[in-house]
PDB file of C-alpha atoms and ligand atoms in Angstrom:
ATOM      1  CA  UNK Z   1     -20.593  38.059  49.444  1.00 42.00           C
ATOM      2  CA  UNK Z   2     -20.750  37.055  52.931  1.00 53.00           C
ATOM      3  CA  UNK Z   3     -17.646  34.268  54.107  1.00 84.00           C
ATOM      4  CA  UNK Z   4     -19.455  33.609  57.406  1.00 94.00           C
ATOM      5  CA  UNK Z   5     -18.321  30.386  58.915  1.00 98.00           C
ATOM      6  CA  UNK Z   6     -21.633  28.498  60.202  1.00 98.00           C
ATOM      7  CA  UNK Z   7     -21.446  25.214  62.183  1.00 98.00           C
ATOM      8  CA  UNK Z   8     -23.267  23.895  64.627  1.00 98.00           C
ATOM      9  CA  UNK Z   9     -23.586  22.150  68.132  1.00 98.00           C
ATOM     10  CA  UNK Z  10     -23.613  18.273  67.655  1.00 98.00           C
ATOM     11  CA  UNK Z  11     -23.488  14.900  68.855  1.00 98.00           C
ATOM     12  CA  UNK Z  12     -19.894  13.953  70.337  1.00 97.00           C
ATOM     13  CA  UNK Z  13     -19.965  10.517  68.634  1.00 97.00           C
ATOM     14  CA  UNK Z  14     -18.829  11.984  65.385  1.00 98.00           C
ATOM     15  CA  UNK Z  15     -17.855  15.285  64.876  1.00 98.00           C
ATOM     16  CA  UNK Z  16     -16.695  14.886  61.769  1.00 98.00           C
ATOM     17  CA  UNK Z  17     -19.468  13.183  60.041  1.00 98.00           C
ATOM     18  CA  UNK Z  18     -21.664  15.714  61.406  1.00 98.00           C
ATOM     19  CA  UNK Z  19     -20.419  18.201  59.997  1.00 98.00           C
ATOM     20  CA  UNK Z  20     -20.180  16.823  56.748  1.00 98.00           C
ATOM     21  CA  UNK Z  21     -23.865  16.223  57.316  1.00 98.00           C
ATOM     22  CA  UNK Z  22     -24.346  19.943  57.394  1.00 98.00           C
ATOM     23  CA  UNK Z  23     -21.189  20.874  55.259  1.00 97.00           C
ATOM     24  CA  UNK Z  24     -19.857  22.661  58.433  1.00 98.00           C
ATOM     25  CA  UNK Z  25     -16.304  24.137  58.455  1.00 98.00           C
ATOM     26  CA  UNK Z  26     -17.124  23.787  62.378  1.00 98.00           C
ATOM     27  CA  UNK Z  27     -18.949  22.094  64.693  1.00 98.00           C
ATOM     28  CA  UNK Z  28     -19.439  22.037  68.442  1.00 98.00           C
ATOM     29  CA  UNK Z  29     -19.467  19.554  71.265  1.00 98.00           C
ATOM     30  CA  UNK Z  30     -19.487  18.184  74.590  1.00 98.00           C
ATOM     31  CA  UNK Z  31     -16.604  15.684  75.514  1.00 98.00           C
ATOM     32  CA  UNK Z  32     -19.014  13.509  78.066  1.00 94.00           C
ATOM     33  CA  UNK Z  33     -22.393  14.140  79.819  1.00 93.00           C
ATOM     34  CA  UNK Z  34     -22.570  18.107  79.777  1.00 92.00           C
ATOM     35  CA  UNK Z  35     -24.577  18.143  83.453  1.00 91.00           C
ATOM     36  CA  UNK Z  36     -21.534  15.450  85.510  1.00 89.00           C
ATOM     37  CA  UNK Z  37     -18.548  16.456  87.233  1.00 89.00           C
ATOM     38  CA  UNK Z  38     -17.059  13.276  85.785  1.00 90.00           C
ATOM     39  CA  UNK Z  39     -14.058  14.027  83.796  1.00 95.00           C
ATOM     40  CA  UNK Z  40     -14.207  14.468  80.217  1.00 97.00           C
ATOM     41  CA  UNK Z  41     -14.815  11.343  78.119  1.00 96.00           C
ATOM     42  CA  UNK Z  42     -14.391  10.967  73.890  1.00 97.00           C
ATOM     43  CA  UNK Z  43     -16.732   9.155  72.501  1.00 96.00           C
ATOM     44  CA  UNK Z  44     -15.034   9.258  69.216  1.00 97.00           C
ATOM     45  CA  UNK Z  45     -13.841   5.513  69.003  1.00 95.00           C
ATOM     46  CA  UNK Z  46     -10.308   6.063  67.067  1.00 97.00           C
ATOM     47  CA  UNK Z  47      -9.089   7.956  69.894  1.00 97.00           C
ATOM     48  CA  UNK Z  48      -7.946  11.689  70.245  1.00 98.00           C
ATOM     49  CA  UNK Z  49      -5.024  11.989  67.804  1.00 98.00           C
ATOM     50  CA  UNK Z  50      -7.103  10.260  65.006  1.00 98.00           C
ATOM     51  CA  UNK Z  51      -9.593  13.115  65.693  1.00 98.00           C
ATOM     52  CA  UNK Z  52      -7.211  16.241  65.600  1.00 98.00           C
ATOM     53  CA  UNK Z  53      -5.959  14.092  62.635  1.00 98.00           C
ATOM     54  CA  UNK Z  54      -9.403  13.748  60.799  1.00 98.00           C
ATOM     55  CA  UNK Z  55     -10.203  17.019  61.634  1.00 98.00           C
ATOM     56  CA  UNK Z  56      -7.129  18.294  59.907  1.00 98.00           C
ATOM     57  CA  UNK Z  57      -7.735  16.540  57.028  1.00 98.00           C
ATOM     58  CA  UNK Z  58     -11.679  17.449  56.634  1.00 98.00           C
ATOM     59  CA  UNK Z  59     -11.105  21.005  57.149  1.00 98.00           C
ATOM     60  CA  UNK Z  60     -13.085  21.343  60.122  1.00 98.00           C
ATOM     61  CA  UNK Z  61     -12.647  23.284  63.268  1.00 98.00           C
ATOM     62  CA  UNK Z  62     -13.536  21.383  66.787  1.00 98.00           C
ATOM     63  CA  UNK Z  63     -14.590  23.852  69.055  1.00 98.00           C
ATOM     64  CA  UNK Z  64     -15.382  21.969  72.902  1.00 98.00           C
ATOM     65  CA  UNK Z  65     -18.207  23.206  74.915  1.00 98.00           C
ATOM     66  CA  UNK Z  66     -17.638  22.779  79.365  1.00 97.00           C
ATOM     67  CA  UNK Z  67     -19.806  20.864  81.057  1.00 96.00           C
ATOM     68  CA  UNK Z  68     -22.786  23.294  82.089  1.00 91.00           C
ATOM     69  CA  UNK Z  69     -22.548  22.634  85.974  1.00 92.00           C
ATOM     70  CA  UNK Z  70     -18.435  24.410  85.918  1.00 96.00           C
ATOM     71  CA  UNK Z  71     -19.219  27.339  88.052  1.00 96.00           C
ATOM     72  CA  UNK Z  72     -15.962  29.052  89.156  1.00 98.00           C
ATOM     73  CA  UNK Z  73     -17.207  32.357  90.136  1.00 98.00           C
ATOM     74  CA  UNK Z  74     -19.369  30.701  93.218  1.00 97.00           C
ATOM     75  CA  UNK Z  75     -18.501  31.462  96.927  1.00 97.00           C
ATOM     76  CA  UNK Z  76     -19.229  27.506  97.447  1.00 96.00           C
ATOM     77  CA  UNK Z  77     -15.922  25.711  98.011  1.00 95.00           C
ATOM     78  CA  UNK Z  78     -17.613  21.995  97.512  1.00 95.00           C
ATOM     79  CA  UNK Z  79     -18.743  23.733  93.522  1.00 95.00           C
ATOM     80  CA  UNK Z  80     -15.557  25.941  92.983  1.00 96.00           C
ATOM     81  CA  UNK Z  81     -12.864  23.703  93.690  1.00 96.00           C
ATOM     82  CA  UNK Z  82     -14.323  20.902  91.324  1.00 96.00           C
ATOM     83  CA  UNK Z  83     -15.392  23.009  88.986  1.00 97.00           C
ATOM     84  CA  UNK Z  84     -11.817  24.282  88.410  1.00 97.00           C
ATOM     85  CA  UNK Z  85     -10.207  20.584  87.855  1.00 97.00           C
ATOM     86  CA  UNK Z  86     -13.113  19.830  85.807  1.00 97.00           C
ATOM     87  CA  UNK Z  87     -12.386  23.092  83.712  1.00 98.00           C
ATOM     88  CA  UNK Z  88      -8.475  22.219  83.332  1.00 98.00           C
ATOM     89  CA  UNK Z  89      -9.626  18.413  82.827  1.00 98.00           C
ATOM     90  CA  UNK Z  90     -11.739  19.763  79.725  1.00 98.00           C
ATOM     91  CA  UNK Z  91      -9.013  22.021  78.965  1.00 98.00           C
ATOM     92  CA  UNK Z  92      -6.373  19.198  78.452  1.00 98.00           C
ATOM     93  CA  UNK Z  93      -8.878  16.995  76.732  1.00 98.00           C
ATOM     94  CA  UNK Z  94      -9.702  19.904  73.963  1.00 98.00           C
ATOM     95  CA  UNK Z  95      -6.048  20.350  73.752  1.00 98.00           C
ATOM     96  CA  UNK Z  96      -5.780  17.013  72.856  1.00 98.00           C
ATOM     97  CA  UNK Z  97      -8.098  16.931  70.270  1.00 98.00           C
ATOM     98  CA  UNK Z  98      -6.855  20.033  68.525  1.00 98.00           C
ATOM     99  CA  UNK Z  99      -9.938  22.051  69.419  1.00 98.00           C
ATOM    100  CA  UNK Z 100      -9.725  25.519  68.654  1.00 98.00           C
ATOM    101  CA  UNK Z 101     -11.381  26.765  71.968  1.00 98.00           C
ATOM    102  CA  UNK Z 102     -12.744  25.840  74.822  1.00 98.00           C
ATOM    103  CA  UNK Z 103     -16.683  27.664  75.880  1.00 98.00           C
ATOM    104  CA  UNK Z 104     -17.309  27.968  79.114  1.00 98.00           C
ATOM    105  CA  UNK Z 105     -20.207  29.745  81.079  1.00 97.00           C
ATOM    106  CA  UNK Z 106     -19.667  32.584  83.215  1.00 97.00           C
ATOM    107  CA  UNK Z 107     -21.443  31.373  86.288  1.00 97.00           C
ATOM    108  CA  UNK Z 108     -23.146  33.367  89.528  1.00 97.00           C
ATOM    109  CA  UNK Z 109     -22.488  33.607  93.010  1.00 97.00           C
ATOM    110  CA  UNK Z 110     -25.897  33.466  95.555  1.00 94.00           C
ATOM    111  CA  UNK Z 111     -28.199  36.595  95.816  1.00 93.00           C
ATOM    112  CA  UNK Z 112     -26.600  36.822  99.547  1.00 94.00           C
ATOM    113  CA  UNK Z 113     -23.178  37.176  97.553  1.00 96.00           C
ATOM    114  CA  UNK Z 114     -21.445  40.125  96.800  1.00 95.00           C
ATOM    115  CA  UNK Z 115     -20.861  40.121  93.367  1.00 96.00           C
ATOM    116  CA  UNK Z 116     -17.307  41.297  93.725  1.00 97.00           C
ATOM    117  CA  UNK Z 117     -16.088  37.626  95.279  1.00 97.00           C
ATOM    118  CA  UNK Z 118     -17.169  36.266  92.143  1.00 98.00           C
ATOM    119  CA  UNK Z 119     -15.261  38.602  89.767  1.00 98.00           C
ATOM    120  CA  UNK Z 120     -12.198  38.094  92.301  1.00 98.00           C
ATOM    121  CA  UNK Z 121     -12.487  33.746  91.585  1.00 98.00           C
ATOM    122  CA  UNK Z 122     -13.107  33.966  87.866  1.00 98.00           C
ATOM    123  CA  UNK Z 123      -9.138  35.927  88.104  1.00 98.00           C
ATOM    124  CA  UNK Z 124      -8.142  33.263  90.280  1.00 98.00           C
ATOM    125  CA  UNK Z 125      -9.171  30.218  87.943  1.00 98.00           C
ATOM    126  CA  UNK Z 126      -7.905  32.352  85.033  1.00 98.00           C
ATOM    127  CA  UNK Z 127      -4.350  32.318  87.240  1.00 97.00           C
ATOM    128  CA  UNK Z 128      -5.333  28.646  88.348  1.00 97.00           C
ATOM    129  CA  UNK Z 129      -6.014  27.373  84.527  1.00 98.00           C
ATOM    130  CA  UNK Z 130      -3.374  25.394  82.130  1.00 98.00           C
ATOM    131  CA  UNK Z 131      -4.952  27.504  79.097  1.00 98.00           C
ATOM    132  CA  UNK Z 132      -3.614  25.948  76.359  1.00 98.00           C
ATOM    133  CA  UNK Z 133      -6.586  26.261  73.527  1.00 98.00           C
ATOM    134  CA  UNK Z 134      -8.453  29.770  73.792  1.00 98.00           C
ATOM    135  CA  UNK Z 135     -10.945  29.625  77.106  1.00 98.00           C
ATOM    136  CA  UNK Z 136     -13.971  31.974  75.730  1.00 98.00           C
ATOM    137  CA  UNK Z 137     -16.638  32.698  77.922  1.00 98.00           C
ATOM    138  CA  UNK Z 138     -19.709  32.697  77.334  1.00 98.00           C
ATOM    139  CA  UNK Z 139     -22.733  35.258  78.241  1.00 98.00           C
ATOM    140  CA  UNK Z 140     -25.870  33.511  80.177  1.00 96.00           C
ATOM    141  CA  UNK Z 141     -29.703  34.248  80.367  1.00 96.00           C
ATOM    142  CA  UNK Z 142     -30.762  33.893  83.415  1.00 89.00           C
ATOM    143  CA  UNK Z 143     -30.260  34.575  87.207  1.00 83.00           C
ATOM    144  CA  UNK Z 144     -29.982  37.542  89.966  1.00 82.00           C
ATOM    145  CA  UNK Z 145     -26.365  37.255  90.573  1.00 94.00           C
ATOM    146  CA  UNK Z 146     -24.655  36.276  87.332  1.00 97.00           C
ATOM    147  CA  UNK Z 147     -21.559  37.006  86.044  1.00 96.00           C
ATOM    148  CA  UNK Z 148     -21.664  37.560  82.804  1.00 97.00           C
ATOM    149  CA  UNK Z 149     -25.460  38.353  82.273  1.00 96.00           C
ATOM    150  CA  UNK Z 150     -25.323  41.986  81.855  1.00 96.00           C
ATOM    151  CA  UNK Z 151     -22.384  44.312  80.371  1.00 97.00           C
ATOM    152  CA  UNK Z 152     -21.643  45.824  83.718  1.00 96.00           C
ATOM    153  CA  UNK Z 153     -20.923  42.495  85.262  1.00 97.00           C
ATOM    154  CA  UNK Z 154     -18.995  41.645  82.124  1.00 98.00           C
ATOM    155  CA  UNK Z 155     -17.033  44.258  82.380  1.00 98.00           C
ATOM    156  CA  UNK Z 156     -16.010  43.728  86.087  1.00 98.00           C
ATOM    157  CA  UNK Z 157     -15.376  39.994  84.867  1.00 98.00           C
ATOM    158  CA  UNK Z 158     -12.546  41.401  82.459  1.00 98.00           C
ATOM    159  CA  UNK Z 159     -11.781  44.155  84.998  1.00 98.00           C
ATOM    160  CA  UNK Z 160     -10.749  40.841  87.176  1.00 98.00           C
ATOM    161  CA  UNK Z 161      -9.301  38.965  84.857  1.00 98.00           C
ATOM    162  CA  UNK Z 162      -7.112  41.216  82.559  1.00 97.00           C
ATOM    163  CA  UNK Z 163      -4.232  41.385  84.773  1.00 92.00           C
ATOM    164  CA  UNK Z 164      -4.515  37.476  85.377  1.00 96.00           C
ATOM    165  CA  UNK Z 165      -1.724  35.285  83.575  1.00 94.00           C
ATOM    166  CA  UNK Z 166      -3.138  33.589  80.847  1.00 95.00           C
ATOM    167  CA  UNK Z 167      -5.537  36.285  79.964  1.00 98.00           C
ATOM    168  CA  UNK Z 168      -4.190  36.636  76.329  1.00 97.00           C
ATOM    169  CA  UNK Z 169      -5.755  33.019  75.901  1.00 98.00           C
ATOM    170  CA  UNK Z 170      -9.038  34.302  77.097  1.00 98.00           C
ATOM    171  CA  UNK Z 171     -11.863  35.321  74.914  1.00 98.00           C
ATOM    172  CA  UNK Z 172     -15.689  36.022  74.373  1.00 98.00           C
ATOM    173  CA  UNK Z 173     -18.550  33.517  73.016  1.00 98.00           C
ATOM    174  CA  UNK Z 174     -21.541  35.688  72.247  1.00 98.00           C
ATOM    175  CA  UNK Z 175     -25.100  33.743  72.486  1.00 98.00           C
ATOM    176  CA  UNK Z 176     -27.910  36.043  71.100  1.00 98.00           C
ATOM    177  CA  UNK Z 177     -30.546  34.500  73.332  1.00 97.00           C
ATOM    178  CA  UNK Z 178     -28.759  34.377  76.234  1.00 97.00           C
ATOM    179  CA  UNK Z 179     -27.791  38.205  75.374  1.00 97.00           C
ATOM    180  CA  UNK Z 180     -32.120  38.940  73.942  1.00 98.00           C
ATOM    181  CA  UNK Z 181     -33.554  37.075  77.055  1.00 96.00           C
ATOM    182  CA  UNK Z 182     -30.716  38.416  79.455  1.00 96.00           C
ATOM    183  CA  UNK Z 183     -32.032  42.039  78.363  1.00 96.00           C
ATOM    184  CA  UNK Z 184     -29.226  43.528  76.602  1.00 96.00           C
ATOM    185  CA  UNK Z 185     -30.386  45.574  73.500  1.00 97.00           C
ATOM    186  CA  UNK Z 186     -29.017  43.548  70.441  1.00 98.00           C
ATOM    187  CA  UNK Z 187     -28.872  46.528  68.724  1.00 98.00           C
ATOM    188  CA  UNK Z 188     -25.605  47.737  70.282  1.00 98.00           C
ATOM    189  CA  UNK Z 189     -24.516  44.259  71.952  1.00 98.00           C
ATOM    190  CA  UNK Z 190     -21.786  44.117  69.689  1.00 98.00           C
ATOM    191  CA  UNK Z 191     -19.931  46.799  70.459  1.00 98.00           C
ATOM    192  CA  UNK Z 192     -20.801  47.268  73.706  1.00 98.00           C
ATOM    193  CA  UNK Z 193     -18.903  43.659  74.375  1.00 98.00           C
ATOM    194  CA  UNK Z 194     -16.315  44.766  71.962  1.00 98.00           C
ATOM    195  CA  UNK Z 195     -15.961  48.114  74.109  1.00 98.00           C
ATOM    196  CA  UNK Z 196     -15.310  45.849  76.957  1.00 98.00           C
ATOM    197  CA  UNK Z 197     -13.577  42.656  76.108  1.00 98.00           C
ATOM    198  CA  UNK Z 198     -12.131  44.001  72.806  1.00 98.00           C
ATOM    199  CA  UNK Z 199     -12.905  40.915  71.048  1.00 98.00           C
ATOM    200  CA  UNK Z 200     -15.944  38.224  69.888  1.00 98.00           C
ATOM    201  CA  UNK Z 201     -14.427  34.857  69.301  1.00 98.00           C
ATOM    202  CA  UNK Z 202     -17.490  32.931  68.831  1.00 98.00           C
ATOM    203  CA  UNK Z 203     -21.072  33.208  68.006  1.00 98.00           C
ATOM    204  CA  UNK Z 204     -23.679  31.218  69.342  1.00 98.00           C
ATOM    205  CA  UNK Z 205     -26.390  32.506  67.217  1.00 98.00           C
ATOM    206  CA  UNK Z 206     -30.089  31.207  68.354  1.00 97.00           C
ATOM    207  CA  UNK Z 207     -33.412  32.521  68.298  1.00 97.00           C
ATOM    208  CA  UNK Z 208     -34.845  32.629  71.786  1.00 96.00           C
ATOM    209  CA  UNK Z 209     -38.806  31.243  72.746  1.00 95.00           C
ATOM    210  CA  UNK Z 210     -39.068  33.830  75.216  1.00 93.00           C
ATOM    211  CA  UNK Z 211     -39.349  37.849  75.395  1.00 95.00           C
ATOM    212  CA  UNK Z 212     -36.611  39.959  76.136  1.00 94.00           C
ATOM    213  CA  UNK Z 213     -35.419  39.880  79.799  1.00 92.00           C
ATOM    214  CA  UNK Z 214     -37.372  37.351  80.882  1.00 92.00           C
ATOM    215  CA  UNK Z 215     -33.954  35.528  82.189  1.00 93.00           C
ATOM    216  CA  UNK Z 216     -35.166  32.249  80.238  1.00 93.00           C
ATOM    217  CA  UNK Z 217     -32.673  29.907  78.148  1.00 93.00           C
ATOM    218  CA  UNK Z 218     -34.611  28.146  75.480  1.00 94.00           C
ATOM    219  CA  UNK Z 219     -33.233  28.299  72.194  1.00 96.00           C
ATOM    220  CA  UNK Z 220     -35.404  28.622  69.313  1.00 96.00           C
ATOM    221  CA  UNK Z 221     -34.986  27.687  65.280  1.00 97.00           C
ATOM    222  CA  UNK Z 222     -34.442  30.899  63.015  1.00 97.00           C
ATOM    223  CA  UNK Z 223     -37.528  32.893  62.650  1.00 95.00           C
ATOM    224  CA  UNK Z 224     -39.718  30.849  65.455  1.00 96.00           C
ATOM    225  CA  UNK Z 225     -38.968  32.692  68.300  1.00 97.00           C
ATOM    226  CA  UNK Z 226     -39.002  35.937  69.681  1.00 97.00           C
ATOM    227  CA  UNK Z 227     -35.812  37.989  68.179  1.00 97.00           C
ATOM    228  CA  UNK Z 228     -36.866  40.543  65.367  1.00 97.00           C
ATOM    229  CA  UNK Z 229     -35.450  38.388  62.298  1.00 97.00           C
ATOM    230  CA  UNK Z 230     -33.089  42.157  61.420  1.00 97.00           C
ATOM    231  CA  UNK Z 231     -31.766  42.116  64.396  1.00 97.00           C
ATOM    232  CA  UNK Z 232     -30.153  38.426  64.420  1.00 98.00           C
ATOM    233  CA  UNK Z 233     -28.555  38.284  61.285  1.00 97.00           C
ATOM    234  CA  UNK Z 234     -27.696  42.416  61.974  1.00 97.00           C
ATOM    235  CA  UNK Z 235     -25.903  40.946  65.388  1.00 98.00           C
ATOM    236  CA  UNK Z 236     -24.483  37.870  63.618  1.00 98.00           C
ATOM    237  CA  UNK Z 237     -23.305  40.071  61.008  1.00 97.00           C
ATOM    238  CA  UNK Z 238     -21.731  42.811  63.328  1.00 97.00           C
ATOM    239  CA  UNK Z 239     -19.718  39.908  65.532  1.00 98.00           C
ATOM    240  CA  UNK Z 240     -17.692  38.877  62.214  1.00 97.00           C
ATOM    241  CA  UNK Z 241     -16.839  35.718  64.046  1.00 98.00           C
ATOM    242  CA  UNK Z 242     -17.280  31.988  63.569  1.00 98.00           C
ATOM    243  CA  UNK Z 243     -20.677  30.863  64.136  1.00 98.00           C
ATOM    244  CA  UNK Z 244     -22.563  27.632  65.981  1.00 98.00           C
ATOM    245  CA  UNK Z 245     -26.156  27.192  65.946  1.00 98.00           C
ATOM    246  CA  UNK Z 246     -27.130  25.606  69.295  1.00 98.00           C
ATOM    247  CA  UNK Z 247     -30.763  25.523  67.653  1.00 98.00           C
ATOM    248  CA  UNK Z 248     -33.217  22.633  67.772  1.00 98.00           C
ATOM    249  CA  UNK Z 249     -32.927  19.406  65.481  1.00 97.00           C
ATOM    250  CA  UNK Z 250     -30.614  17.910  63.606  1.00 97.00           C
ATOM    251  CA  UNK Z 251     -28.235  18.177  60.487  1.00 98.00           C
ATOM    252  CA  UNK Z 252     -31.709  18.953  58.415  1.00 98.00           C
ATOM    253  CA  UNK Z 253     -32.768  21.832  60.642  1.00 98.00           C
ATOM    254  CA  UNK Z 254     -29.327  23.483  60.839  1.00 98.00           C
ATOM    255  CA  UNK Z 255     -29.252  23.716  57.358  1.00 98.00           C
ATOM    256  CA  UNK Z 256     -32.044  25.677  57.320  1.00 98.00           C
ATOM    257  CA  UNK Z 257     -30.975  27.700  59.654  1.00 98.00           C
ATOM    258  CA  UNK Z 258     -27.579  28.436  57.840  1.00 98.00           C
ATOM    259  CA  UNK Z 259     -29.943  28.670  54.763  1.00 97.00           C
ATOM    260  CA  UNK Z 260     -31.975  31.347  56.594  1.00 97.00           C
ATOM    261  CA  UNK Z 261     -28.998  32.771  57.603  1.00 97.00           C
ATOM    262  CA  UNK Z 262     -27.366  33.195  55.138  1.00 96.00           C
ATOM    263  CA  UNK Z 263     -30.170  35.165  52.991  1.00 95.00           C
ATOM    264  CA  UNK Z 264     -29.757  37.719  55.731  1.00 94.00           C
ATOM    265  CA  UNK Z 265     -26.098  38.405  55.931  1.00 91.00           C
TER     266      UNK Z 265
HETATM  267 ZN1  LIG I   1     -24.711  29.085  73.977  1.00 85.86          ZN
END
């Protein structure tokens, strides 16, 4: 029998009650408007203690996704330099909270960049970061010059970073459409990011609405997009990590997911 942990990403209002909606031992969340280089806001009225508190008691895990815009690998001062306080100011509000990590994107640099400056400023926020909940970064879909699109970038990202203080508190999130549509084989992804970072922390497990390597990032609901059924749950299965479904809908369509899940694990 199959333990695996399936939550889901939800509205920051309540965490709690939704995952008791979906009977989630985890559940997923932005701490303000995801696309704003404001600071990090809780929505959840009784404060940040009472939600590490209520957390604690209802047995679920907060995990805290960045703000999509952080992009500390760019060459653009006026995007890298914000995006680093608003990465520490997420940091410290996750911390607060209890959260148990902390996703953030891997980012690009320009087609005119060399890839290379990008690797060398994800080391320096690593060095530049208070990490004091696990920082796991995330593979993307799309984009010429991203960092952690393909293995071979992903691998010069942790190339960069592994000598960086703070590194032990860095991990991997693993999002099977960003890793179908960013054309890497899901039969091997697993271990081929093991083989690099040596470790999966978190699953973002989605079906994708477009083909593989078309560079697109639209999630899809379990069986309604364009990853071979198998092959999810064989990828879900291999990453033996706790999992959030960033799918479509609400409480009612993430329990079918799990449900659908679930008969494949
Ligand atoms: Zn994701």
């Amino acid at each position: 029998m199959s333990e695996l942990r399936i939550g889901a990403h939800v509205d920051q209002t309540d965490p709690i009650a939704e995952a008791s909606a979906r009977t989630a031992p985890l559940v997923q969340f932005f701490l303000g408007n995801p696309q704003s280089y404001k600071g990090p806001v809780l929505a959840y009225e009784a404060g940040a203690e009472a939600l590490r508190a209520d957390a604690e008691a209802a047995g679920v895990d907060l995990y805290v996704h960045a703000p999509y815009l952080i992009n500390v690998a760019t060459t653009n001062n006026r995007q890298r330099i914000p995006s680093r306080k608003l990465l520490q100011q997420h940091m410290d509000a996750a911390a607060e909270i209890g959260a148990k990590g902390l996703i953030v994107h891997g980012g690009h640099v320009t087609d005119e960049d060399d890839p290379a400056k990008g690797f060398d400023n994800w080391r320096k926020a690593i060095e530049a970061t208070d990490i004091k909940v696990p920082l796991l970064i995330e593979n993307t879909a799309g984009g010429t010059n991203a960092m952690t699109r393909h293995l071979d970038r992903i691998a010069r990202v942790w190339d960069a970073i592994s000598a960086a203080e703070g590194f032990e508190m860095v991990g991997f999130c693993l999002d099977t459409c960003h890793a179908h549509a960013g054309g890497n084989a899901l039969e091997t992804v697993v271990e081929d990011v093991r083989a690099i970072t040596g470790r999966i922390d978190l699953v973002h497990a989605n079906d994708s609405r477009d083909d593989f390597d078309s560079g697109a990032d639209r999630h899809a609901n379990f069986g309604e997009g364009r990853i071979d059924p198998a092959l999810l749950a064989q990828v879900i299965t291999e990453a033996d990590a706790p999992v959030i479904l960033e799918t479509p809908g609400g409480a009612a369509e993430h329990t079918a997911d799990a449900a659908w899940l679930r008969e494949r694990v």
